Tab-separated table of C-alpha atoms in Angstrom:
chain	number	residue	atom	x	y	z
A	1	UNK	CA	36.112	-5.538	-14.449
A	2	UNK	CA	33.150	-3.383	-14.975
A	3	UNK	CA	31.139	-6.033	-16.126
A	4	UNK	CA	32.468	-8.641	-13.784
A	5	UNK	CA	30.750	-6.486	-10.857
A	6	UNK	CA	27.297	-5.821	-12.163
A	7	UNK	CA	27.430	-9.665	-12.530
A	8	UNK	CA	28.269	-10.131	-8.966
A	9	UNK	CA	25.789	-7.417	-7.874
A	10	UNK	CA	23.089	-9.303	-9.481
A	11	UNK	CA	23.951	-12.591	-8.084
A	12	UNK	CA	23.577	-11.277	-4.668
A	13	UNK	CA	20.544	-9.912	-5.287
A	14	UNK	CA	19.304	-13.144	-6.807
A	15	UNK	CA	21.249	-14.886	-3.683
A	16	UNK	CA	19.177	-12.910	-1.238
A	17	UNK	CA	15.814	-13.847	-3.097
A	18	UNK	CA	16.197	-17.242	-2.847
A	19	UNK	CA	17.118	-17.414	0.597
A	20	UNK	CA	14.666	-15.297	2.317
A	21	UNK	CA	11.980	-17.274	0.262
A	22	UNK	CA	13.885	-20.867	1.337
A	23	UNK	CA	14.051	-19.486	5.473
A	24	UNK	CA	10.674	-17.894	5.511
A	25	UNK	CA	8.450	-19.678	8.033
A	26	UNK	CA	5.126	-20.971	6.590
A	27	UNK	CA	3.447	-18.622	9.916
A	28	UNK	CA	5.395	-16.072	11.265
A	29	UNK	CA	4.938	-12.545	12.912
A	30	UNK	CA	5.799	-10.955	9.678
A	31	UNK	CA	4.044	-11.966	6.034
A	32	UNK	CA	4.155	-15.050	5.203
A	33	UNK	CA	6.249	-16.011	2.197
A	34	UNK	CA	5.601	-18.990	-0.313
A	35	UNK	CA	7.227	-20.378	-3.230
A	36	UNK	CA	7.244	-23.765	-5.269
A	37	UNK	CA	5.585	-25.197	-8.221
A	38	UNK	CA	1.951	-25.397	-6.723
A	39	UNK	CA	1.475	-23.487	-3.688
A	40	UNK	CA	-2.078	-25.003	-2.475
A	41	UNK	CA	-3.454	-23.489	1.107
A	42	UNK	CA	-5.704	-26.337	1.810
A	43	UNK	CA	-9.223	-26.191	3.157
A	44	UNK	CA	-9.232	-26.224	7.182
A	45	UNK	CA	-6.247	-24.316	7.361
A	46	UNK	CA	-5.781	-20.610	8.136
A	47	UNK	CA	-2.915	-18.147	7.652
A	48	UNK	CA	-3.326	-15.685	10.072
A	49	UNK	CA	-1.091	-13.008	8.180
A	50	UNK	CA	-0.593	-11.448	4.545
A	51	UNK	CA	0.677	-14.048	2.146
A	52	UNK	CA	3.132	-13.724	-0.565
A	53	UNK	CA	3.203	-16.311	-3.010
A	54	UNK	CA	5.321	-16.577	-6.079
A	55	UNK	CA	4.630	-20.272	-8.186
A	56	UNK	CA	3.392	-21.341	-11.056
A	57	UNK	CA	-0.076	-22.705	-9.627
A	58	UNK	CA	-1.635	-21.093	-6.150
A	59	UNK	CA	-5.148	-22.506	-4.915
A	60	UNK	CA	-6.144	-20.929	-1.674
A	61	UNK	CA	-8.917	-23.596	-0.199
A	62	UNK	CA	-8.584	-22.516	3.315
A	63	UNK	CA	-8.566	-19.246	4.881
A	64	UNK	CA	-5.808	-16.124	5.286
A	65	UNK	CA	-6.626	-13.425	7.626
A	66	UNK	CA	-4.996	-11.188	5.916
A	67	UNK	CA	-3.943	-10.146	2.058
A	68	UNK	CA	-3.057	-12.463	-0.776
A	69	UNK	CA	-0.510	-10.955	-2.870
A	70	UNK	CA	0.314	-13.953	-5.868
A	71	UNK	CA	2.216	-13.711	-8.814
A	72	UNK	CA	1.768	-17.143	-10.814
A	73	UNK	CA	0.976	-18.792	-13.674
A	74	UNK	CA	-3.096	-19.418	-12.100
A	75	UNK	CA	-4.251	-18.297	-9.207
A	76	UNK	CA	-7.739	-19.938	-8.003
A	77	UNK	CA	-9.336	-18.642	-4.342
A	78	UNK	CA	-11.991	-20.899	-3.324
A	79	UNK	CA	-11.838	-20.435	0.282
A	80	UNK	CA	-11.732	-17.301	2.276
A	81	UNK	CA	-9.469	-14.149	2.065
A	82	UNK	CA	-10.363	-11.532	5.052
A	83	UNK	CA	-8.043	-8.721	3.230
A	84	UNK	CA	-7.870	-7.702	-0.490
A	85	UNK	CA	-5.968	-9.906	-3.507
A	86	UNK	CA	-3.374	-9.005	-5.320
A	87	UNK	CA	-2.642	-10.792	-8.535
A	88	UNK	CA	-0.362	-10.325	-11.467
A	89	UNK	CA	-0.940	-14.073	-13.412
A	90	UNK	CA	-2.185	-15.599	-16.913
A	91	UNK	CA	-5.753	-16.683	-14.923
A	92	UNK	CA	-7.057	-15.583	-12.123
A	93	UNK	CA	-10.872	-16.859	-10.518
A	94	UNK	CA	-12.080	-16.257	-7.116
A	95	UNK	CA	-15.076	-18.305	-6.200
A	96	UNK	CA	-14.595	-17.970	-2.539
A	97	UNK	CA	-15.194	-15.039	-0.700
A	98	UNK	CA	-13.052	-11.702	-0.345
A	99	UNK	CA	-13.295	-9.144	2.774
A	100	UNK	CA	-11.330	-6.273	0.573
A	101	UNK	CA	-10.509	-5.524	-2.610
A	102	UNK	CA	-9.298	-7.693	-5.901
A	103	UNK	CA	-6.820	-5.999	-8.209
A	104	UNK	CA	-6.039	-8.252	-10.653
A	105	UNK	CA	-3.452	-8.312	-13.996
A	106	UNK	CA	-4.525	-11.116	-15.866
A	107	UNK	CA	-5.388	-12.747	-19.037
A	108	UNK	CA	-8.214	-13.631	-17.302
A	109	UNK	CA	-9.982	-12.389	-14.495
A	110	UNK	CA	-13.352	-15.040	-13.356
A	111	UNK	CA	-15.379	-13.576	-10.260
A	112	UNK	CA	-17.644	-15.984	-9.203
A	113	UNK	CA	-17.742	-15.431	-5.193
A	114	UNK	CA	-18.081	-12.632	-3.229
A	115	UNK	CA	-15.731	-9.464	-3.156
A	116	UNK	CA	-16.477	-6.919	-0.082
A	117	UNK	CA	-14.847	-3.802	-1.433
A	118	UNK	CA	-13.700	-3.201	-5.076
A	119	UNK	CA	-12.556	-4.827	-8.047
A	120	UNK	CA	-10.181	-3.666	-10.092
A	121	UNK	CA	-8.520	-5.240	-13.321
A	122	UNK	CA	-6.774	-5.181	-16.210
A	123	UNK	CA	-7.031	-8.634	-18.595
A	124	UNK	CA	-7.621	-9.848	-21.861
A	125	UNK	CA	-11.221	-11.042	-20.608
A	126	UNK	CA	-13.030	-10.230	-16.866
A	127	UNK	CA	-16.250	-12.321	-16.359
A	128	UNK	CA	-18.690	-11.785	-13.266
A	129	UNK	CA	-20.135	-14.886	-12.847
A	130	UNK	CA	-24.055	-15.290	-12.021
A	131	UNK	CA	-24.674	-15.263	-8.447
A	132	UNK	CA	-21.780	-13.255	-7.590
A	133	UNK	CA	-21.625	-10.114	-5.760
A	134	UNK	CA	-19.156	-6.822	-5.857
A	135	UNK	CA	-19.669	-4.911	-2.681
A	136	UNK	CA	-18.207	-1.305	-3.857
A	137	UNK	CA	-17.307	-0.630	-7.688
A	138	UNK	CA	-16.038	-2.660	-10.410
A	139	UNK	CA	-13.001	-0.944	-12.468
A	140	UNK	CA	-11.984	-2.626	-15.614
A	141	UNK	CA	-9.875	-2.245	-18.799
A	142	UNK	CA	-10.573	-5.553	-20.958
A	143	UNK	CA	-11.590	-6.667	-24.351
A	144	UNK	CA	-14.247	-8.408	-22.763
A	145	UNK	CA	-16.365	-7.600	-19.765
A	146	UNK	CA	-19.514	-9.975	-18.580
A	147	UNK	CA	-21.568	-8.914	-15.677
A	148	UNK	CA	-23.994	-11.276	-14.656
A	149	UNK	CA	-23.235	-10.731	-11.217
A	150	UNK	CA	-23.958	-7.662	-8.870
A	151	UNK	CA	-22.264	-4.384	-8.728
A	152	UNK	CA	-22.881	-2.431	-5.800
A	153	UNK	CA	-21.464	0.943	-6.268
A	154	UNK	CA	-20.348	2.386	-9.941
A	155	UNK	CA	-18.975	0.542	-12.993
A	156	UNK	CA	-15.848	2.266	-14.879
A	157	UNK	CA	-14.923	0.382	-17.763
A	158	UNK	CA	-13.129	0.742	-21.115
A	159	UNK	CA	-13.690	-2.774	-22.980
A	160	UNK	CA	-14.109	-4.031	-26.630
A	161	UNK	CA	-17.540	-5.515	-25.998
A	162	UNK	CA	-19.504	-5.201	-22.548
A	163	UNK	CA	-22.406	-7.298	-21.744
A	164	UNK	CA	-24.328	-6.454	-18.941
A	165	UNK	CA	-26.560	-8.984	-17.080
A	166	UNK	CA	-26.813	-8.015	-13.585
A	167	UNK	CA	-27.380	-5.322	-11.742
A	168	UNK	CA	-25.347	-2.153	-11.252
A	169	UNK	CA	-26.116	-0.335	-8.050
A	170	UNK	CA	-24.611	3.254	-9.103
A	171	UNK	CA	-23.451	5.280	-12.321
A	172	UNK	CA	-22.133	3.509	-15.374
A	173	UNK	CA	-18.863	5.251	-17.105
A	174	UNK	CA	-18.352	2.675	-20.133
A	175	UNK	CA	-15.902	3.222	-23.607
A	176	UNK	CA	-16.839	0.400	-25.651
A	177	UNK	CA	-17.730	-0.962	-28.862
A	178	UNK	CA	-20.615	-2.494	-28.374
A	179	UNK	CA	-22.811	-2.203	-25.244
A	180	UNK	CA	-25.464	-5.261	-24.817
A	181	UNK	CA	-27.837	-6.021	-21.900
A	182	UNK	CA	-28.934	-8.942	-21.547
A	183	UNK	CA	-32.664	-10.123	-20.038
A	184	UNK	CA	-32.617	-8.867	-16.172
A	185	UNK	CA	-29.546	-6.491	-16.896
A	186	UNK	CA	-29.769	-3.096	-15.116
A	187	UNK	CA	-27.964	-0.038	-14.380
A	188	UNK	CA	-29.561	2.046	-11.374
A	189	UNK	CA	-27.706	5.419	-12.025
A	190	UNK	CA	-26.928	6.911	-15.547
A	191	UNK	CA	-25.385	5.518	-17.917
A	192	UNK	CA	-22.022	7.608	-20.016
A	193	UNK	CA	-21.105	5.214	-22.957
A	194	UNK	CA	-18.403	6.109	-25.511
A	195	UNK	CA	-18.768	4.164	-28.841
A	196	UNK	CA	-18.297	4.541	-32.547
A	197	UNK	CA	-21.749	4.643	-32.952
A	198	UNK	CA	-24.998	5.024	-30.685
A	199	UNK	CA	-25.941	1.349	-28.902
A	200	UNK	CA	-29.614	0.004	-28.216
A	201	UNK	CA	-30.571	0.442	-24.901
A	202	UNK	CA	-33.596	-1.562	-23.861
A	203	UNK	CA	-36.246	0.874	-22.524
A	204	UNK	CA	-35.878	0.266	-18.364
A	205	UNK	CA	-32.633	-1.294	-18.341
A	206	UNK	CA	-31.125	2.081	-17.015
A	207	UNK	CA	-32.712	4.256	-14.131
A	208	UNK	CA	-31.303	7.365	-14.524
A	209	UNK	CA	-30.347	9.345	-17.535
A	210	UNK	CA	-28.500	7.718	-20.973
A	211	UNK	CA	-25.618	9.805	-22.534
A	212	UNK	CA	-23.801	9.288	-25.543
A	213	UNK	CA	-20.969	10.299	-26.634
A	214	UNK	CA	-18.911	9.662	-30.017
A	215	UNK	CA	-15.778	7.977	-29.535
A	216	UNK	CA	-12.426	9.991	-30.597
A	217	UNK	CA	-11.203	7.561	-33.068
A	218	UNK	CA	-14.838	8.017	-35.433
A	219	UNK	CA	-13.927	11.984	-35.286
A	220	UNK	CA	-10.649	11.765	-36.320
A	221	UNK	CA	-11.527	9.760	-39.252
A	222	UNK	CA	-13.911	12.342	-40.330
A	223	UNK	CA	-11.135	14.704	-40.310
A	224	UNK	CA	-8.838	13.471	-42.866
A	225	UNK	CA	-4.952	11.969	-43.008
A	226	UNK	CA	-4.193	15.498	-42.592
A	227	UNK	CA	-5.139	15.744	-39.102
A	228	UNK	CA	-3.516	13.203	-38.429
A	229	UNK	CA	-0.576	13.968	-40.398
A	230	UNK	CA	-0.405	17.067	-38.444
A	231	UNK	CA	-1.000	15.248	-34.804
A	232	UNK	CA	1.918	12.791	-35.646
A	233	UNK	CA	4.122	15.732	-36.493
A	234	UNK	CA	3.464	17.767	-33.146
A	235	UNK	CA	4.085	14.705	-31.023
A	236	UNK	CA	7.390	14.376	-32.841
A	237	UNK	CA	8.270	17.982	-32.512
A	238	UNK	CA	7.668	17.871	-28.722
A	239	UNK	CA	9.572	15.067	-28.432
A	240	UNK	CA	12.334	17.096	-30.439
A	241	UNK	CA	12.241	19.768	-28.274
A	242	UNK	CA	12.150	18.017	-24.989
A	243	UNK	CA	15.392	15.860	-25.874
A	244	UNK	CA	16.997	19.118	-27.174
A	245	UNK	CA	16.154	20.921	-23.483
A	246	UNK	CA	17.816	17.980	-21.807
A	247	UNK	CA	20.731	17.956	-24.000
A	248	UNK	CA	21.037	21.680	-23.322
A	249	UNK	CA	20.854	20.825	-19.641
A	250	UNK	CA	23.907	18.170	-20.067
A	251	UNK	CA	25.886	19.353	-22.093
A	252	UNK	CA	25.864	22.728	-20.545
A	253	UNK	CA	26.326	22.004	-16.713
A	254	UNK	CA	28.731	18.642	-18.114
A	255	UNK	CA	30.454	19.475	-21.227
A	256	UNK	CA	33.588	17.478	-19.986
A	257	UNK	CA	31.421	14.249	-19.665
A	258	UNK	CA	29.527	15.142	-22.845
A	259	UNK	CA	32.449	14.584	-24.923
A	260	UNK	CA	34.487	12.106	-23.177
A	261	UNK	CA	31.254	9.844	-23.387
A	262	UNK	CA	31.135	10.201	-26.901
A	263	UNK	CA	34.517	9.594	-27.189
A	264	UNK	CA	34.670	6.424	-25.600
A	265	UNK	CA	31.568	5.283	-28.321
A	266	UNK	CA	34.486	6.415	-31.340
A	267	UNK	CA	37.320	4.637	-29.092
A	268	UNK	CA	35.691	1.263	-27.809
A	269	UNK	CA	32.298	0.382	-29.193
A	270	UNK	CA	32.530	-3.098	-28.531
A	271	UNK	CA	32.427	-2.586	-24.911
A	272	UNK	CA	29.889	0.373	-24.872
A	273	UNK	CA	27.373	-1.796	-26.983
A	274	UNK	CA	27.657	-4.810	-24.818
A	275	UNK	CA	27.272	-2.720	-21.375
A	276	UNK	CA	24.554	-0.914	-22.613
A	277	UNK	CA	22.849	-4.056	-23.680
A	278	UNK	CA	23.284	-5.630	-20.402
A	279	UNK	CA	22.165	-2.508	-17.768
A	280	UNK	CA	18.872	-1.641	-20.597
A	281	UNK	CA	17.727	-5.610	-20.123
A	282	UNK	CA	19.359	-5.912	-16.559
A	283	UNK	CA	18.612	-2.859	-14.429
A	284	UNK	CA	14.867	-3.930	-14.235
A	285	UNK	CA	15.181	-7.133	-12.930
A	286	UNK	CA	17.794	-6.054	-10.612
A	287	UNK	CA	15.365	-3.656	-9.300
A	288	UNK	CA	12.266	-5.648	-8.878
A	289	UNK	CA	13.890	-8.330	-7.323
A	290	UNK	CA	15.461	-4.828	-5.225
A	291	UNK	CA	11.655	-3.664	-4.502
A	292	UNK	CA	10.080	-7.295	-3.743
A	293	UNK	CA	13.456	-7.932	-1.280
A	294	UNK	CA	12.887	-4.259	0.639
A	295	UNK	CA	8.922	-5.345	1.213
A	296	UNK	CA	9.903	-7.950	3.408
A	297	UNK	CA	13.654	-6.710	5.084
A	298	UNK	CA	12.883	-2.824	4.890
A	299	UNK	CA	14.550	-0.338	1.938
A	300	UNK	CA	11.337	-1.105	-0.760
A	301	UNK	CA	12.137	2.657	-1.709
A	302	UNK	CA	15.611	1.767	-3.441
A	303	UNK	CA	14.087	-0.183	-5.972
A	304	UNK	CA	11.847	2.875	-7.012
A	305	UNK	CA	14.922	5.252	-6.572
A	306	UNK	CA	16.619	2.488	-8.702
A	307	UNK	CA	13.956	2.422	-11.903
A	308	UNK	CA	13.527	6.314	-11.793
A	309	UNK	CA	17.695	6.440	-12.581
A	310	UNK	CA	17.513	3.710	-14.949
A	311	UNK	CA	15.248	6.137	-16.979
A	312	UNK	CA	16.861	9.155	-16.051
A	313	UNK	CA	19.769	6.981	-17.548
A	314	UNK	CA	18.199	6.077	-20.750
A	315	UNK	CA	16.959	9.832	-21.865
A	316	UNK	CA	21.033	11.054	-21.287
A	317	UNK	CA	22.239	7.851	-23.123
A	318	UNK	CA	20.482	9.838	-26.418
A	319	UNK	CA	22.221	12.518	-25.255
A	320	UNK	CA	25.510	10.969	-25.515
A	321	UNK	CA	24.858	9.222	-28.799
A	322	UNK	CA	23.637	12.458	-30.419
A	323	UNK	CA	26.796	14.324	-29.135
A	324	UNK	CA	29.013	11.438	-30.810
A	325	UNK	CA	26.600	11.385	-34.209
A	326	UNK	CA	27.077	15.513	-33.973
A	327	UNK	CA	30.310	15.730	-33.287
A	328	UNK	CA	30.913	13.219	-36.380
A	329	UNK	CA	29.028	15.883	-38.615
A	330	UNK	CA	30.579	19.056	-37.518
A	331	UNK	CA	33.819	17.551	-38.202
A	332	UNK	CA	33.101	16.602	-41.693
A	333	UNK	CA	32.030	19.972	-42.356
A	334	UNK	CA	34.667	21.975	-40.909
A	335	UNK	CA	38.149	21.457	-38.751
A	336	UNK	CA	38.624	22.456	-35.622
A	337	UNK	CA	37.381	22.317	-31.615
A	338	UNK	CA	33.411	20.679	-31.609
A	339	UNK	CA	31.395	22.144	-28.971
A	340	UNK	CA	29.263	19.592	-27.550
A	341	UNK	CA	26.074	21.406	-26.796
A	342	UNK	CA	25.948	22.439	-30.883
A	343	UNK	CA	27.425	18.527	-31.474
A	344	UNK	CA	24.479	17.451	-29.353
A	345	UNK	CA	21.447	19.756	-30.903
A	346	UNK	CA	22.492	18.668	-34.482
A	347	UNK	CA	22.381	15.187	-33.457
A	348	UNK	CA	19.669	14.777	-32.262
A	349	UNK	CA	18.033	16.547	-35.055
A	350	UNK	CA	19.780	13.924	-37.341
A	351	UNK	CA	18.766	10.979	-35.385
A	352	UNK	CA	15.011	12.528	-34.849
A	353	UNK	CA	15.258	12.442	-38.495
A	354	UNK	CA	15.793	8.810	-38.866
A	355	UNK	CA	13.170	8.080	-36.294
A	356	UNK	CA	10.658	9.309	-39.073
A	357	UNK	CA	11.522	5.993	-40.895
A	358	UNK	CA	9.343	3.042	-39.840
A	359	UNK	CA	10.667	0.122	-37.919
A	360	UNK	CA	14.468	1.077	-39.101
A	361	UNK	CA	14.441	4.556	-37.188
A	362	UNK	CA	13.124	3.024	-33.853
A	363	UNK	CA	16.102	0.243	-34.202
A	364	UNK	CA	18.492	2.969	-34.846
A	365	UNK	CA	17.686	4.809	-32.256
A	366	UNK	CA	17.268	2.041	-30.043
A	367	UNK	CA	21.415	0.839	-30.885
A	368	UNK	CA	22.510	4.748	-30.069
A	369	UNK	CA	20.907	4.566	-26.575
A	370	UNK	CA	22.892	1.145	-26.285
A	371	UNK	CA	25.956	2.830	-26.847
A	372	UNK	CA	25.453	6.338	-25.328
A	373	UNK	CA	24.355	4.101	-22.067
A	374	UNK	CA	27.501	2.096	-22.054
A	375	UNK	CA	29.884	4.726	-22.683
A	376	UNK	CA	28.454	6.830	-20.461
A	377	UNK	CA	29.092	4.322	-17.475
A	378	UNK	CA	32.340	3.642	-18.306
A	379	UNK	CA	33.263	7.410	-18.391
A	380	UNK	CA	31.689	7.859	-14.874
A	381	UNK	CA	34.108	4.507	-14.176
A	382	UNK	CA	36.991	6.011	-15.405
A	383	UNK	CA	36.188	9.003	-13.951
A	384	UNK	CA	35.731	7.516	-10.264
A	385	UNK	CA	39.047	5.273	-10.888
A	386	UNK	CA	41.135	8.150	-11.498
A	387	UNK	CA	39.674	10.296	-8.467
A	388	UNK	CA	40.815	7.107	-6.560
A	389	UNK	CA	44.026	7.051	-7.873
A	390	UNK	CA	44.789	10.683	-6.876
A	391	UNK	CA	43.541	10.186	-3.554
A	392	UNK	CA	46.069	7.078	-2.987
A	393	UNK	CA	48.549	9.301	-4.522
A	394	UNK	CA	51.178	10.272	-1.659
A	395	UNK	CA	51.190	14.483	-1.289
A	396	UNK	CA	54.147	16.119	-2.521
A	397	UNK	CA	56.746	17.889	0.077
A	398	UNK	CA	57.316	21.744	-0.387
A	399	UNK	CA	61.160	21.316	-0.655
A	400	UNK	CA	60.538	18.177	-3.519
A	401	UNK	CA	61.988	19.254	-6.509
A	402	UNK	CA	59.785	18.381	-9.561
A	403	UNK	CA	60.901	15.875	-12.065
């Protein structure tokens, strides 16, 4: 039954989806929805709102007053967008011209055009073609950054290799490997570069002042697999200790839930496994499509409300499984009553343990969360059923005599 519902939940939301994006009107009062295969605005034709597009190919030839907002397989602007661009695709290139912003997560970002405000992205490679123009700054985390355009403000970058051919108008703020200018290449501010090792700067490519800095990763070789020995082992025991504050928390203000949850792992694993499976790969969808629904019909908010207890979810799940693994332990070592806050300290410990081992103690610790995440919802379903039941249950008269 409990399954049955979170199925029909999600078709609905799925439901909903499709028909908004089936009814929307290509121009409307509100944004503009598209969908389809290719989604081409064609040149001599203007969307005079904010357009959503979901597809697997979007070329904007003509003209939106307003943002572009895309999520597709390629996304090419060659016309005119009078807002910013947002893009989450494998390639995006805008030769055209932007009024706002571009903020961009790509494989491939390609500015060619001209952007009025900012660029901001995050790809595999960002190239700013000759001849093109940034009006504000350029923020980028890449393995690849070309500028052979313009950069009016500041460039903030963290990139494998950077190659600078154009101009920067303002400060430079670059972590990098290797830092080359090419012929014509200029910063006008100073220039903060991170690297393993110091780069050759040509003598007038930057106006202001040249810091170096060495890069984390060249110090902490120099320091030995002690240090880092010792670094691994203080992320681990924070970790430790913020599970075992949590599991304080739960098992102190819910001891009742504690155990029944890790009961119902002992009693029906089968089902806690599978439901766990299903909300851990589930729930996200469930709330994107949620958060992409509530942009266009109002309630955006429950989608973010939705994620932040889908993780609140996933930290007691450990809980749950370490109170099951305890209580397993503590009952092999003596007889008697298991209180869950000691059952869940000393599992965790035990399963924090395991986590030490490569690859094996992730997947172990992975399957527990499974199955504390399942049993824990079908406690709280139990729970809720037999509150229900007592409810429906018809009061008993003073002068009843008890069975």
């Amino acid at each position: 039954m409990l399954r049955l519902r979170l199925l029909t939940v999600v078709c609905v939301v799925l439901g909903l989806a499709l028909v908004l994006a089936g009814l929307a009107p290509p121009a409307a009062e509100a944004a503009t929805i598209r969908s389809g295969d290719s989604v081409v605005i064609r040149s001599g034709q203007t969307i005079r709102d904010d357009l959503y597009v979901f597809g697997s190919t979007v070329d904007v030839e003509g003209r939106i007053d307003g943002d572009l907002i895309a999520f597709a397989s390629v996304v090419t602007v060659d016309g005119e967008v009078t807002g910013d661009v947002v893009v989450g695709s494998s390639n995006v290139d805008v030769s055209g011209q932007v009024g706002g912003s571009v903020r961009a997560g790509s494989g491939n970002v390609g500015i060619t055009g001209q952007v009025g405000e900012d660029v901001v992205a995050g790809a595999g490679r960002v190239r700013i073609g000759s001849g093109s123009a940034i009006g504000r700054d350029l923020l980028a985390g890449t393995g690849e950054l070309n500028i052979g355009g313009d950069v009016g403000r500041h460039l903030r970058a963290g990139a494998g290799s950077v190659v600078v051919g154009g101009t920067v108008g303002g400060d430079a703020d670059v972590s990098s490997g290797r830092i080359r200018f090419q012929p014509g290449g200029r910063i006008e501010g100073d220039l903060l570069y991170r690297s393993e090792r110091r780069q050759d700067v040509p003598e007038g490519a930057v106006g202001g002042e040249v810091t170096f800095r060495e890069a984390p990763r060249e110090r902490e070789r120099e320091r030995g697999p002690a240090a880092a020995v010792l670094f691994w082992f203080l992320i681990w025991i924070r970790g430790l200790i913020g599970m075992a504050l949590l599991a304080l928390l739960v098992t102190l203000l819910f001891p009742y839930f504690s155990l029944a949850s890790s009961e119902e792992i002992r009693v029906r694993p089968g089902p806690s496994v599978g439901i766990g499976a299903a909300l851990f790969f589930g729930t996200p969808f469930v709330a994107m499509i949620t958060l992409i629904i509530g942009i266009f019909v109002g309630g955006w908010w429950i989608g973010l409300m939705l994620l932040a207890l889908y993780l609140i979810a996933l930290a007691v799940a450990v809980v749950v499984a370490a109170v099951f693994v305890g209580s397993l332990a503590l009952r092999a070592l003596a007889r008697g009553s298991v209180l869950p806050v000691w059952a869940a300290l000393l599992g965790l410990l035990i399963l924090w343990l395991i986590r030490i081992v490569p690859i094996l103690g992730s997947i172990v610790l992975f399957v527990a969360m499974l199955f504390g995440l399942g049993a824990a919802v079908i406690t709280l379903w139990e729970t809720a059923k037999r509150c229900r039941a007592a409810r429906a249950a018809p009061a008993m008269r003073p002068d009843e005599p008890l069975a």
